[in-house]
Coordinates of N, CA and C in Angstrom, one line a residue:
M1 N 103.6 13.2 18.1 CA 105.0 12.8 18.2 C 105.9 13.4 17.1
A2 N 107.1 13.7 17.5 CA 108.0 14.4 16.5 C 108.4 13.5 15.4
T3 N 108.5 14.0 14.2 CA 108.9 13.3 13.0 C 110.4 13.7 12.6
F4 N 111.1 12.8 12.0 CA 112.5 13.2 11.7 C 112.6 14.3 10.7
G5 N 111.8 14.2 9.6 CA 111.9 15.3 8.6 C 111.6 16.7 9.1
H6 N 110.7 16.7 10.1 CA 110.3 18.0 10.7 C 111.5 18.6 11.5
V7 N 112.2 17.7 12.2 CA 113.3 18.1 13.0 C 114.5 18.4 12.2
K8 N 114.8 17.6 11.2 CA 115.9 17.8 10.3 C 115.8 19.1 9.6
N9 N 114.6 19.4 9.1 CA 114.3 20.7 8.4 C 114.6 21.9 9.4
K10 N 114.2 21.8 10.6 CA 114.5 22.9 11.5 C 115.9 23.0 11.9
V11 N 116.6 21.9 12.0 CA 118.1 21.9 12.3 C 118.8 22.7 11.2
L12 N 118.4 22.4 9.9 CA 119.0 23.0 8.8 C 118.7 24.5 8.7
V13 N 117.5 24.9 9.1 CA 117.2 26.3 9.2 C 118.0 27.0 10.2
K14 N 118.2 26.4 11.3 CA 119.0 26.9 12.4 C 120.4 27.1 12.0
L15 N 121.0 26.1 11.4 CA 122.4 26.2 10.9 C 122.6 27.2 9.8
T16 N 121.6 27.2 8.9 CA 121.7 28.2 7.8 C 121.7 29.6 8.3
E17 N 120.8 29.9 9.3 CA 120.7 31.2 9.9 C 122.0 31.7 10.6
S18 N 122.7 30.7 11.2 CA 123.9 31.0 11.9 C 125.2 30.8 11.1
Y19 N 125.1 30.4 9.9 CA 126.3 30.1 9.1 C 127.1 31.4 8.9
G20 N 128.4 31.3 9.2 CA 129.3 32.5 9.1 C 129.3 33.3 10.3
K21 N 128.5 33.0 11.3 CA 128.4 33.8 12.6 C 129.1 33.1 13.7
Q22 N 129.2 33.7 14.8 CA 130.0 33.2 16.0 C 129.3 31.9 16.6
D23 N 128.0 31.9 16.5 CA 127.3 30.8 17.2 C 127.1 29.6 16.2
F24 N 127.7 29.6 15.1 CA 127.6 28.4 14.1 C 128.1 27.2 14.7
K25 N 129.4 27.2 15.2 CA 130.0 26.0 15.8 C 129.2 25.5 17.0
E26 N 128.7 26.4 17.8 CA 127.9 26.0 19.0 C 126.7 25.3 18.5
N27 N 126.0 25.8 17.5 CA 124.8 25.2 17.0 C 125.1 23.8 16.3
L28 N 126.2 23.7 15.7 CA 126.6 22.4 15.2 C 126.6 21.3 16.3
K29 N 127.2 21.6 17.4 CA 127.3 20.7 18.5 C 126.0 20.5 19.2
K30 N 125.2 21.5 19.2 CA 123.9 21.4 19.9 C 122.8 20.7 19.1
Y31 N 122.8 21.0 17.8 CA 121.7 20.5 17.0 C 122.1 19.4 16.0
F32 N 123.3 19.4 15.5 CA 123.7 18.4 14.5 C 124.4 17.2 15.1
K33 N 125.3 17.4 16.0 CA 126.1 16.3 16.6 C 125.2 15.2 17.2
P34 N 124.1 15.6 17.8 CA 123.2 14.5 18.4 C 122.7 13.6 17.3
I35 N 122.5 14.1 16.1 CA 122.0 13.3 15.0 C 123.1 12.3 14.5
M36 N 124.3 12.8 14.4 CA 125.4 12.0 14.0 C 125.9 11.0 15.0
S37 N 125.5 11.3 16.3 CA 125.9 10.4 17.4 C 124.9 9.3 17.6
S38 N 123.8 9.4 17.0 CA 122.7 8.4 17.2 C 122.7 7.5 16.0
K39 N 122.7 6.2 16.2 CA 122.7 5.2 15.1 C 121.5 5.4 14.2
V40 N 120.3 5.4 14.9 CA 119.0 5.5 14.2 C 118.8 6.8 13.5
L41 N 119.3 7.9 14.1 CA 119.1 9.2 13.5 C 120.1 9.4 12.3
K42 N 121.3 8.9 12.5 CA 122.3 9.0 11.4 C 121.8 8.2 10.2
E43 N 121.2 7.1 10.4 CA 120.6 6.3 9.3 C 119.5 7.0 8.6
M44 N 118.6 7.6 9.4 CA 117.5 8.4 8.9 C 118.1 9.6 8.1
Y45 N 119.1 10.3 8.6 CA 119.7 11.4 7.9 C 120.2 11.0 6.5
S46 N 120.9 9.9 6.5 CA 121.4 9.4 5.2 C 120.3 9.1 4.2
L47 N 119.2 8.5 4.8 CA 118.1 8.1 3.9 C 117.4 9.4 3.3
Y48 N 117.2 10.4 4.1 CA 116.5 11.6 3.7 C 117.4 12.3 2.7
E49 N 118.7 12.3 2.9 CA 119.7 12.9 1.9 C 119.6 12.1 0.6
D50 N 119.7 10.8 0.6 CA 119.7 10.0 -0.6 C 118.5 10.1 -1.4
I51 N 117.3 10.2 -0.8 CA 116.1 10.3 -1.5 C 116.0 11.5 -2.4
E52 N 116.6 12.6 -1.9 CA 116.5 13.9 -2.7 C 117.2 13.8 -4.1
T53 N 118.2 12.9 -4.2 CA 118.9 12.8 -5.5 C 118.7 11.4 -6.2
M54 N 117.9 10.6 -5.6 CA 117.6 9.3 -6.1 C 116.7 9.3 -7.3
T55 N 117.0 8.5 -8.3 CA 116.2 8.4 -9.5 C 116.0 7.0 -10.0
F56 N 114.8 6.6 -10.4 CA 114.5 5.3 -11.0 C 114.1 5.5 -12.4
D57 N 114.4 4.5 -13.3 CA 114.1 4.6 -14.7 C 112.6 4.3 -15.0
D58 N 112.0 3.5 -14.2 CA 110.6 3.1 -14.5 C 109.7 3.3 -13.3
K59 N 108.4 3.5 -13.6 CA 107.4 3.8 -12.5 C 107.2 2.6 -11.6
E60 N 107.2 1.4 -12.2 CA 106.9 0.2 -11.4 C 108.0 0.0 -10.3
T61 N 109.3 0.2 -10.6 CA 110.3 0.1 -9.7 C 110.2 1.1 -8.6
A62 N 109.9 2.4 -9.0 CA 109.8 3.5 -8.0 C 108.6 3.2 -7.1
Q63 N 107.5 2.6 -7.6 CA 106.4 2.3 -6.7 C 106.7 1.2 -5.7
L64 N 107.4 0.2 -6.2 CA 107.9 -0.9 -5.3 C 108.8 -0.4 -4.2
Y65 N 109.7 0.5 -4.6 CA 110.6 1.1 -3.6 C 109.9 1.9 -2.5
V66 N 108.9 2.7 -3.0 CA 108.2 3.5 -2.0 C 107.3 2.6 -1.1
E67 N 106.8 1.5 -1.6 CA 106.0 0.6 -0.7 C 106.9 0.0 0.3
E68 N 108.1 -0.5 -0.1 CA 109.0 -1.1 0.9 C 109.5 -0.1 1.9
L69 N 109.8 1.1 1.4 CA 110.3 2.2 2.2 C 109.3 2.5 3.3
S70 N 108.0 2.6 2.9 CA 106.9 2.9 3.8 C 106.9 1.9 5.0
K71 N 107.1 0.6 4.7 CA 107.1 -0.4 5.8 C 108.3 -0.2 6.8
V72 N 109.5 0.1 6.2 CA 110.6 0.3 7.1 C 110.5 1.6 7.9
L73 N 110.0 2.7 7.3 CA 109.8 3.9 8.1 C 108.8 3.7 9.2
K74 N 107.7 3.0 9.0 CA 106.8 2.7 10.1 C 107.4 1.9 11.2
D75 N 108.3 1.0 10.9 CA 108.9 0.1 11.9 C 109.9 1.0 12.8
K76 N 110.4 2.0 12.2 CA 111.4 2.8 12.9 C 110.7 4.0 13.6
H77 N 109.4 4.2 13.4 CA 108.8 5.4 13.9 C 108.9 5.7 15.4
H78 N 108.7 4.7 16.2 CA 108.8 4.8 17.6 C 110.2 5.2 18.1
D79 N 111.2 4.5 17.6 CA 112.6 4.8 18.0 C 113.0 6.2 17.5
V80 N 112.6 6.5 16.3 CA 113.0 7.8 15.8 C 112.3 9.0 16.6
S81 N 111.0 8.8 16.9 CA 110.3 9.9 17.6 C 110.9 10.1 19.0
K82 N 111.2 9.0 19.6 CA 111.8 9.0 20.9 C 113.2 9.7 20.9
S83 N 114.0 9.4 19.9 CA 115.3 10.0 19.7 C 115.4 11.4 19.4
V84 N 114.3 11.9 18.7 CA 114.3 13.4 18.3 C 113.5 14.2 19.2
F85 N 113.0 13.7 20.3 CA 112.1 14.4 21.2 C 112.8 15.7 21.7
D86 N 114.0 15.5 22.3 CA 114.7 16.6 22.9 C 115.1 17.7 21.9
L87 N 115.5 17.2 20.7 CA 115.9 18.2 19.6 C 114.6 19.0 19.2
N88 N 113.5 18.3 19.1 CA 112.3 18.9 18.7 C 111.9 20.0 19.7
E89 N 112.0 19.7 21.0 CA 111.7 20.7 22.0 C 112.6 21.9 21.9
S90 N 113.9 21.7 21.7 CA 114.9 22.8 21.7 C 114.7 23.7 20.4
L91 N 114.0 23.1 19.4 CA 113.8 23.9 18.2 C 112.4 24.4 18.0
R92 N 111.7 24.4 19.1 CA 110.2 24.8 19.1 C 110.0 26.1 18.4
D93 N 110.8 27.1 18.6 CA 110.6 28.4 18.1 C 111.1 28.6 16.6
V94 N 111.7 27.6 16.1 CA 112.3 27.7 14.7 C 111.2 27.4 13.7
V95 N 111.0 28.3 12.7 CA 110.0 28.1 11.6 C 110.6 27.3 10.5
K96 N 110.1 26.1 10.2 CA 110.7 25.3 9.2 C 110.3 25.8 7.8
T97 N 111.1 25.3 6.8 CA 110.8 25.7 5.4 C 110.0 24.6 4.8
E98 N 109.4 24.8 3.6 CA 108.6 23.8 3.0 C 109.5 22.8 2.3
N99 N 109.2 21.5 2.5 CA 109.9 20.5 1.8 C 109.0 19.3 1.6
S100 N 108.4 19.2 0.4 CA 107.4 18.2 0.2 C 107.9 16.7 0.3
I101 N 109.2 16.5 0.0 CA 109.8 15.2 0.1 C 109.9 14.8 1.6
Y102 N 110.4 15.7 2.4 CA 110.5 15.4 3.9 C 109.1 15.1 4.4
E103 N 108.1 16.0 4.0 CA 106.8 15.9 4.6 C 106.1 14.6 4.1
S104 N 106.4 14.1 2.9 CA 105.8 12.8 2.4 C 106.5 11.7 3.2
L105 N 107.8 11.7 3.4 CA 108.4 10.7 4.2 C 107.9 10.6 5.6
D106 N 107.7 11.8 6.2 CA 107.1 11.8 7.6 C 105.8 11.2 7.6
I107 N 104.9 11.5 6.6 CA 103.6 10.9 6.6 C 103.6 9.4 6.5
L108 N 104.5 8.9 5.7 CA 104.6 7.4 5.5 C 105.2 6.8 6.8
S109 N 105.9 7.5 7.6 CA 106.5 6.9 8.8 C 105.5 6.8 9.9
C110 N 104.4 7.5 9.9 CA 103.3 7.4 10.9 C 102.6 6.1 10.8
P111 N 102.1 5.6 12.0 CA 101.3 4.4 12.0 C 100.0 4.5 11.1
D112 N 99.6 3.4 10.5 CA 98.4 3.4 9.6 C 97.2 3.7 10.5
K113 N 96.3 4.6 10.0 CA 95.0 4.8 10.6 C 94.0 5.1 9.6
L114 N 92.7 4.9 9.9 CA 91.7 5.2 8.9 C 91.7 6.7 8.5
G115 N 92.1 7.5 9.4 CA 92.1 9.0 9.2 C 93.3 9.5 8.3
N116 N 94.3 8.7 8.1 CA 95.5 9.2 7.3 C 95.7 8.4 6.0
I117 N 94.7 7.6 5.6 CA 94.9 6.8 4.4 C 95.1 7.7 3.2
S118 N 94.2 8.8 3.0 CA 94.4 9.6 1.8 C 95.7 10.4 1.8
A119 N 96.1 10.8 3.0 CA 97.4 11.5 3.1 C 98.6 10.6 2.7
K120 N 98.5 9.3 3.1 CA 99.5 8.4 2.7 C 99.5 8.1 1.2
V121 N 98.4 8.0 0.6 CA 98.3 7.8 -0.8 C 98.9 8.9 -1.6
I122 N 98.6 10.2 -1.1 CA 99.2 11.4 -1.8 C 100.7 11.4 -1.6
A123 N 101.1 11.1 -0.4 CA 102.6 11.1 -0.1 C 103.3 10.1 -1.0
K124 N 102.7 8.9 -1.1 CA 103.4 7.9 -2.0 C 103.4 8.4 -3.4
K125 N 102.4 9.0 -3.9 CA 102.3 9.5 -5.2 C 103.4 10.6 -5.4
T126 N 103.5 11.5 -4.4 CA 104.5 12.5 -4.5 C 105.9 12.0 -4.6
L127 N 106.2 11.0 -3.8 CA 107.5 10.4 -3.8 C 107.8 9.6 -5.1
V128 N 106.9 8.9 -5.6 CA 107.1 8.2 -6.9 C 107.4 9.2 -8.0
E129 N 106.6 10.3 -8.0 CA 106.8 11.3 -9.1 C 108.2 11.9 -8.9
H130 N 108.6 12.1 -7.7 CA 110.0 12.7 -7.4 C 111.1 11.7 -7.9
L131 N 110.9 10.4 -7.6 CA 111.9 9.4 -8.0 C 112.0 9.2 -9.5
L132 N 111.0 9.6 -10.2 CA 111.0 9.4 -11.7 C 111.6 10.6 -12.4
K133 N 111.8 11.7 -11.6 CA 112.4 12.9 -12.2 C 113.9 12.8 -12.5
N134 N 114.3 13.3 -13.6 CA 115.8 13.4 -13.8 C 116.3 14.5 -13.0
K135 N 117.3 14.2 -12.1 CA 117.8 15.3 -11.2 C 118.9 16.1 -11.9
T136 N 118.5 17.2 -12.5 CA 119.4 18.1 -13.2 C 120.3 18.9 -12.3
S137 N 121.3 19.5 -12.8 CA 122.2 20.3 -12.1 C 121.5 21.6 -11.5
N138 N 120.4 22.0 -12.2 CA 119.7 23.2 -11.8 C 119.0 22.9 -10.4
E139 N 118.6 21.7 -10.2 CA 117.9 21.3 -9.0 C 118.8 21.2 -7.8
L140 N 120.2 21.1 -8.1 CA 121.1 20.8 -7.1 C 122.2 22.0 -7.0
S141 N 121.8 23.1 -7.5 CA 122.7 24.3 -7.4 C 123.0 24.7 -6.0
V142 N 124.2 25.2 -5.8 CA 124.5 25.8 -4.4 C 123.8 27.1 -4.2
K143 N 123.1 27.2 -3.2 CA 122.3 28.4 -2.9 C 123.2 29.3 -1.9
Q144 N 122.7 30.5 -1.7 CA 123.4 31.4 -0.9 C 123.4 30.9 0.6
G145 N 124.5 31.0 1.3 CA 124.5 30.5 2.7 C 125.0 29.1 2.7
V146 N 124.2 28.2 3.2 CA 124.6 26.8 3.4 C 123.4 25.9 3.1
N147 N 123.6 24.9 2.2 CA 122.5 24.0 1.9 C 122.8 22.6 2.5
E148 N 121.9 21.7 2.3 CA 122.0 20.4 2.9 C 123.2 19.6 2.6
T149 N 123.5 19.5 1.3 CA 124.7 18.8 0.8 C 126.0 19.4 1.4
L150 N 126.0 20.7 1.4 CA 127.2 21.4 1.9 C 127.4 21.1 3.4
L151 N 126.3 21.1 4.1 CA 126.4 20.8 5.6 C 126.9 19.3 5.8
N152 N 126.3 18.4 5.0 CA 126.7 17.0 5.1 C 128.2 16.8 4.9
S153 N 128.7 17.6 3.9 CA 130.1 17.4 3.6 C 131.0 18.1 4.7
V154 N 130.5 19.2 5.3 CA 131.3 19.9 6.3 C 131.3 19.1 7.6
L155 N 130.1 18.5 7.9 CA 129.9 17.9 9.3 C 130.2 16.4 9.4
A156 N 130.1 15.7 8.4 CA 130.3 14.2 8.5 C 131.7 13.9 9.1
N157 N 131.8 12.9 10.0 CA 133.1 12.7 10.6 C 133.9 11.6 9.9
N158 N 133.4 11.1 8.8 CA 134.2 10.1 8.0 C 135.4 10.8 7.4
F159 N 136.5 10.0 7.3 CA 137.8 10.5 6.7 C 138.3 11.7 7.4
N160 N 138.1 11.8 8.7 CA 138.7 12.9 9.5 C 138.1 14.3 9.2
V161 N 136.9 14.4 8.7 CA 136.2 15.7 8.5 C 135.6 16.0 9.8
S162 N 136.0 17.0 10.6 CA 135.5 17.2 11.9 C 134.2 18.0 11.9
Y163 N 133.5 18.0 13.0 CA 132.3 18.8 13.1 C 132.6 20.2 13.1
D164 N 133.7 20.6 13.6 CA 134.0 22.0 13.8 C 134.6 22.7 12.6
K165 N 134.8 21.9 11.5 CA 135.4 22.5 10.3 C 134.4 23.3 9.5
T166 N 134.8 24.4 9.0 CA 134.0 25.2 8.0 C 134.8 25.2 6.7
L167 N 134.1 25.3 5.6 CA 134.7 25.2 4.3 C 135.5 26.5 3.9
S168 N 136.6 26.2 3.3 CA 137.4 27.3 2.7 C 136.8 27.7 1.4
E169 N 137.2 28.8 0.8 CA 136.7 29.1 -0.5 C 137.0 28.1 -1.6
E170 N 138.2 27.5 -1.5 CA 138.6 26.4 -2.4 C 137.7 25.2 -2.3
E171 N 137.3 24.9 -1.0 CA 136.4 23.7 -0.8 C 135.0 24.0 -1.3
K172 N 134.6 25.2 -1.1 CA 133.3 25.6 -1.6 C 133.2 25.5 -3.1
T173 N 134.3 25.9 -3.8 CA 134.4 25.8 -5.3 C 134.3 24.4 -5.7
K174 N 135.1 23.5 -5.0 CA 135.1 22.1 -5.3 C 133.7 21.5 -5.1
L175 N 133.0 21.9 -4.1 CA 131.7 21.3 -3.9 C 130.7 21.8 -4.9
K176 N 130.8 23.1 -5.3 CA 129.9 23.6 -6.3 C 130.1 22.9 -7.6
T177 N 131.4 22.5 -8.0 CA 131.6 21.8 -9.2 C 131.0 20.4 -9.1
I178 N 131.1 19.7 -8.0 CA 130.6 18.4 -7.8 C 129.0 18.4 -7.9
L179 N 128.4 19.4 -7.4 CA 127.0 19.6 -7.4 C 126.4 19.8 -8.8
S180 N 127.3 20.3 -9.7 CA 126.8 20.5 -11.1 C 126.9 19.3 -12.0
L181 N 127.5 18.2 -11.5 CA 127.7 17.0 -12.3 C 126.4 16.2 -12.4
S182 N 126.3 15.5 -13.5 CA 125.1 14.6 -13.7 C 125.5 13.3 -13.0
Q183 N 124.5 12.5 -12.8 CA 124.7 11.2 -12.1 C 125.7 10.3 -12.8
E184 N 125.6 10.4 -14.2 CA 126.5 9.6 -15.0 C 127.9 10.0 -14.8
D185 N 128.1 11.4 -14.7 CA 129.5 11.9 -14.5 C 130.0 11.5 -13.1
V186 N 129.1 11.5 -12.1 CA 129.5 11.2 -10.7 C 130.0 9.7 -10.7
E187 N 129.3 8.8 -11.4 CA 129.7 7.4 -11.4 C 131.0 7.3 -12.1
S188 N 131.2 8.0 -13.2 CA 132.5 7.9 -13.9 C 133.6 8.4 -13.1
E189 N 133.4 9.6 -12.4 CA 134.5 10.2 -11.6 C 134.8 9.3 -10.4
M190 N 133.8 8.7 -9.8 CA 134.0 7.8 -8.6 C 134.8 6.6 -9.0
K191 N 134.5 6.0 -10.2 CA 135.2 4.8 -10.6 C 136.7 5.1 -10.9
S192 N 136.9 6.3 -11.5 CA 138.3 6.7 -11.8 C 139.0 6.9 -10.5
L193 N 138.4 7.6 -9.5 CA 139.0 7.9 -8.2 C 139.3 6.7 -7.4
N194 N 138.3 5.7 -7.5 CA 138.5 4.5 -6.8 C 139.7 3.8 -7.3
E195 N 139.9 3.7 -8.6 CA 141.1 3.1 -9.1 C 142.4 3.8 -8.7
T196 N 142.3 5.1 -8.8 CA 143.5 5.9 -8.4 C 143.9 5.7 -7.0
I197 N 142.9 5.7 -6.1 CA 143.1 5.5 -4.7 C 143.7 4.2 -4.3
N198 N 143.1 3.1 -5.0 CA 143.6 1.8 -4.8 C 145.0 1.6 -5.2
N199 N 145.4 2.3 -6.3 CA 146.8 2.2 -6.8 C 147.7 3.0 -5.8
R200 N 147.2 4.1 -5.3 CA 148.0 4.8 -4.3 C 148.2 4.1 -3.0
L201 N 147.2 3.3 -2.6 CA 147.3 2.5 -1.4 C 148.3 1.4 -1.5
E202 N 148.3 0.8 -2.7 CA 149.3 -0.2 -3.0 C 150.7 0.3 -2.9
E203 N 150.9 1.6 -3.4 CA 152.2 2.2 -3.3 C 152.6 2.4 -1.9
L204 N 151.7 2.8 -1.1 CA 151.9 3.1 0.4 C 152.3 1.8 1.1
I205 N 151.6 0.7 0.7 CA 151.9 -0.6 1.3 C 153.4 -1.0 1.0
K206 N 153.8 -0.8 -0.2 CA 155.2 -1.1 -0.6 C 156.2 -0.3 0.3
E207 N 155.8 0.9 0.6 CA 156.7 1.8 1.4 C 156.7 1.4 2.9
D208 N 155.5 0.9 3.3 CA 155.4 0.6 4.7 C 154.4 -0.6 4.9
K209 N 154.9 -1.8 5.2 CA 154.1 -3.0 5.3 C 153.1 -2.9 6.4
E210 N 153.4 -2.1 7.4 CA 152.5 -2.0 8.6 C 151.2 -1.2 8.2
F211 N 151.2 -0.6 7.0 CA 150.1 0.2 6.5 C 149.0 -0.8 5.9
E212 N 149.4 -2.0 5.7 CA 148.5 -3.0 4.9 C 147.2 -3.2 5.6
S213 N 147.1 -3.4 6.9 CA 145.8 -3.6 7.6 C 144.9 -2.4 7.5
K214 N 145.5 -1.2 7.7 CA 144.7 0.0 7.6 C 144.2 0.2 6.1
S215 N 145.1 -0.1 5.2 CA 144.7 0.0 3.8 C 143.5 -0.9 3.4
S216 N 143.5 -2.1 4.0 CA 142.4 -3.0 3.6 C 141.1 -2.5 4.1
K217 N 141.0 -1.8 5.2 CA 139.8 -1.2 5.7 C 139.3 -0.1 4.8
V218 N 140.3 0.7 4.4 CA 139.9 1.8 3.5 C 139.4 1.3 2.2
K219 N 140.1 0.3 1.6 CA 139.7 -0.3 0.3 C 138.3 -0.8 0.4
K220 N 138.0 -1.5 1.5 CA 136.7 -2.1 1.7 C 135.6 -1.0 1.7
E221 N 135.9 0.1 2.4 CA 134.9 1.1 2.6 C 134.6 1.8 1.2
I222 N 135.7 2.1 0.5 CA 135.5 2.9 -0.8 C 134.8 2.0 -1.8
N223 N 135.1 0.7 -1.8 CA 134.5 -0.2 -2.7 C 133.1 -0.5 -2.5
E224 N 132.6 -0.2 -1.3 CA 131.2 -0.4 -0.9 C 130.4 0.9 -1.0
M225 N 131.0 2.0 -1.4 CA 130.3 3.3 -1.5 C 129.3 3.3 -2.6
T226 N 128.2 3.9 -2.4 CA 127.2 4.1 -3.4 C 127.6 5.3 -4.2
Y227 N 127.1 5.4 -5.5 CA 127.5 6.6 -6.3 C 126.6 7.8 -5.9
S228 N 127.3 8.8 -5.3 CA 126.6 10.0 -4.9 C 127.5 11.1 -4.9
K229 N 127.0 12.3 -5.0 CA 127.9 13.5 -5.0 C 128.6 13.7 -3.6
Y230 N 128.0 13.3 -2.6 CA 128.6 13.4 -1.2 C 129.8 12.4 -1.2
N231 N 129.6 11.2 -1.7 CA 130.7 10.2 -1.6 C 131.8 10.6 -2.6
L232 N 131.5 11.2 -3.7 CA 132.5 11.7 -4.6 C 133.4 12.8 -3.9
Y233 N 132.7 13.6 -3.1 CA 133.5 14.6 -2.3 C 134.4 13.9 -1.3
R234 N 133.9 12.9 -0.7 CA 134.7 12.1 0.3 C 135.9 11.5 -0.4
L235 N 135.7 10.9 -1.5 CA 136.9 10.3 -2.2 C 137.9 11.3 -2.6
Q236 N 137.5 12.5 -3.1 CA 138.4 13.5 -3.5 C 139.2 13.9 -2.3
D237 N 138.5 14.1 -1.2 CA 139.1 14.5 0.1 C 140.2 13.4 0.5
L238 N 139.8 12.2 0.4 CA 140.7 11.1 0.8 C 141.9 11.1 -0.1
L239 N 141.8 11.2 -1.4 CA 142.9 11.2 -2.3 C 143.9 12.3 -2.0
E240 N 143.4 13.5 -1.6 CA 144.2 14.6 -1.3 C 145.0 14.3 0.0
G241 N 144.4 13.6 0.9 CA 145.1 13.2 2.2 C 146.2 12.1 1.9
L242 N 146.0 11.3 0.9 CA 147.0 10.3 0.6 C 148.1 10.8 -0.3
S243 N 148.0 12.0 -0.9 CA 149.0 12.5 -1.8 C 150.2 13.0 -1.0

């Protein structure tokens, strides 16, 4: 059965190969839009993204997280495999790249069997080690072409970012700056932006009372955002739209 990490990896390879070419937009709709249109696949996509930059301060917490994550992944295995079947078939000829984090998550998502116990133990160890690493800017540098965080920012449909949009040079520079930030800097920037956006929303309400209900929804969403580079990008984009 198809695993999500396997398919996600191939989708990114396909989009990377076509980035800047005429078939890029067509590939977005064919390979990426189905993921964003499916509740279970969109949830998995966010999880795989978050894991790559997630860090825990102590080993015990990281181990507990991986154990709980393993249970959830197994519960979702059937629905995920069914949902990615067609995508997997259409990407049959694409050669995936190596990604030990995706591979470990895929192994944990499979049903428990006597034959995969050792593989699961190794996968858990790999993930725990990853979660204990300090994610430096060098590990998150923008590579030539298009990387995962860049794609997520380009393609996500929140705050009116459309699937068909490609980044301008100014947007690429902004993303590169965000990717170089430490987690501490991201949290600080997001708190500052959150306050600025809330103040701006209050100003807009004073100008137009009918904006109040819409403003409440936006406030709720930004206040519930986790601290991440992707969400920092979204907040910056939102503030520009409110200016």
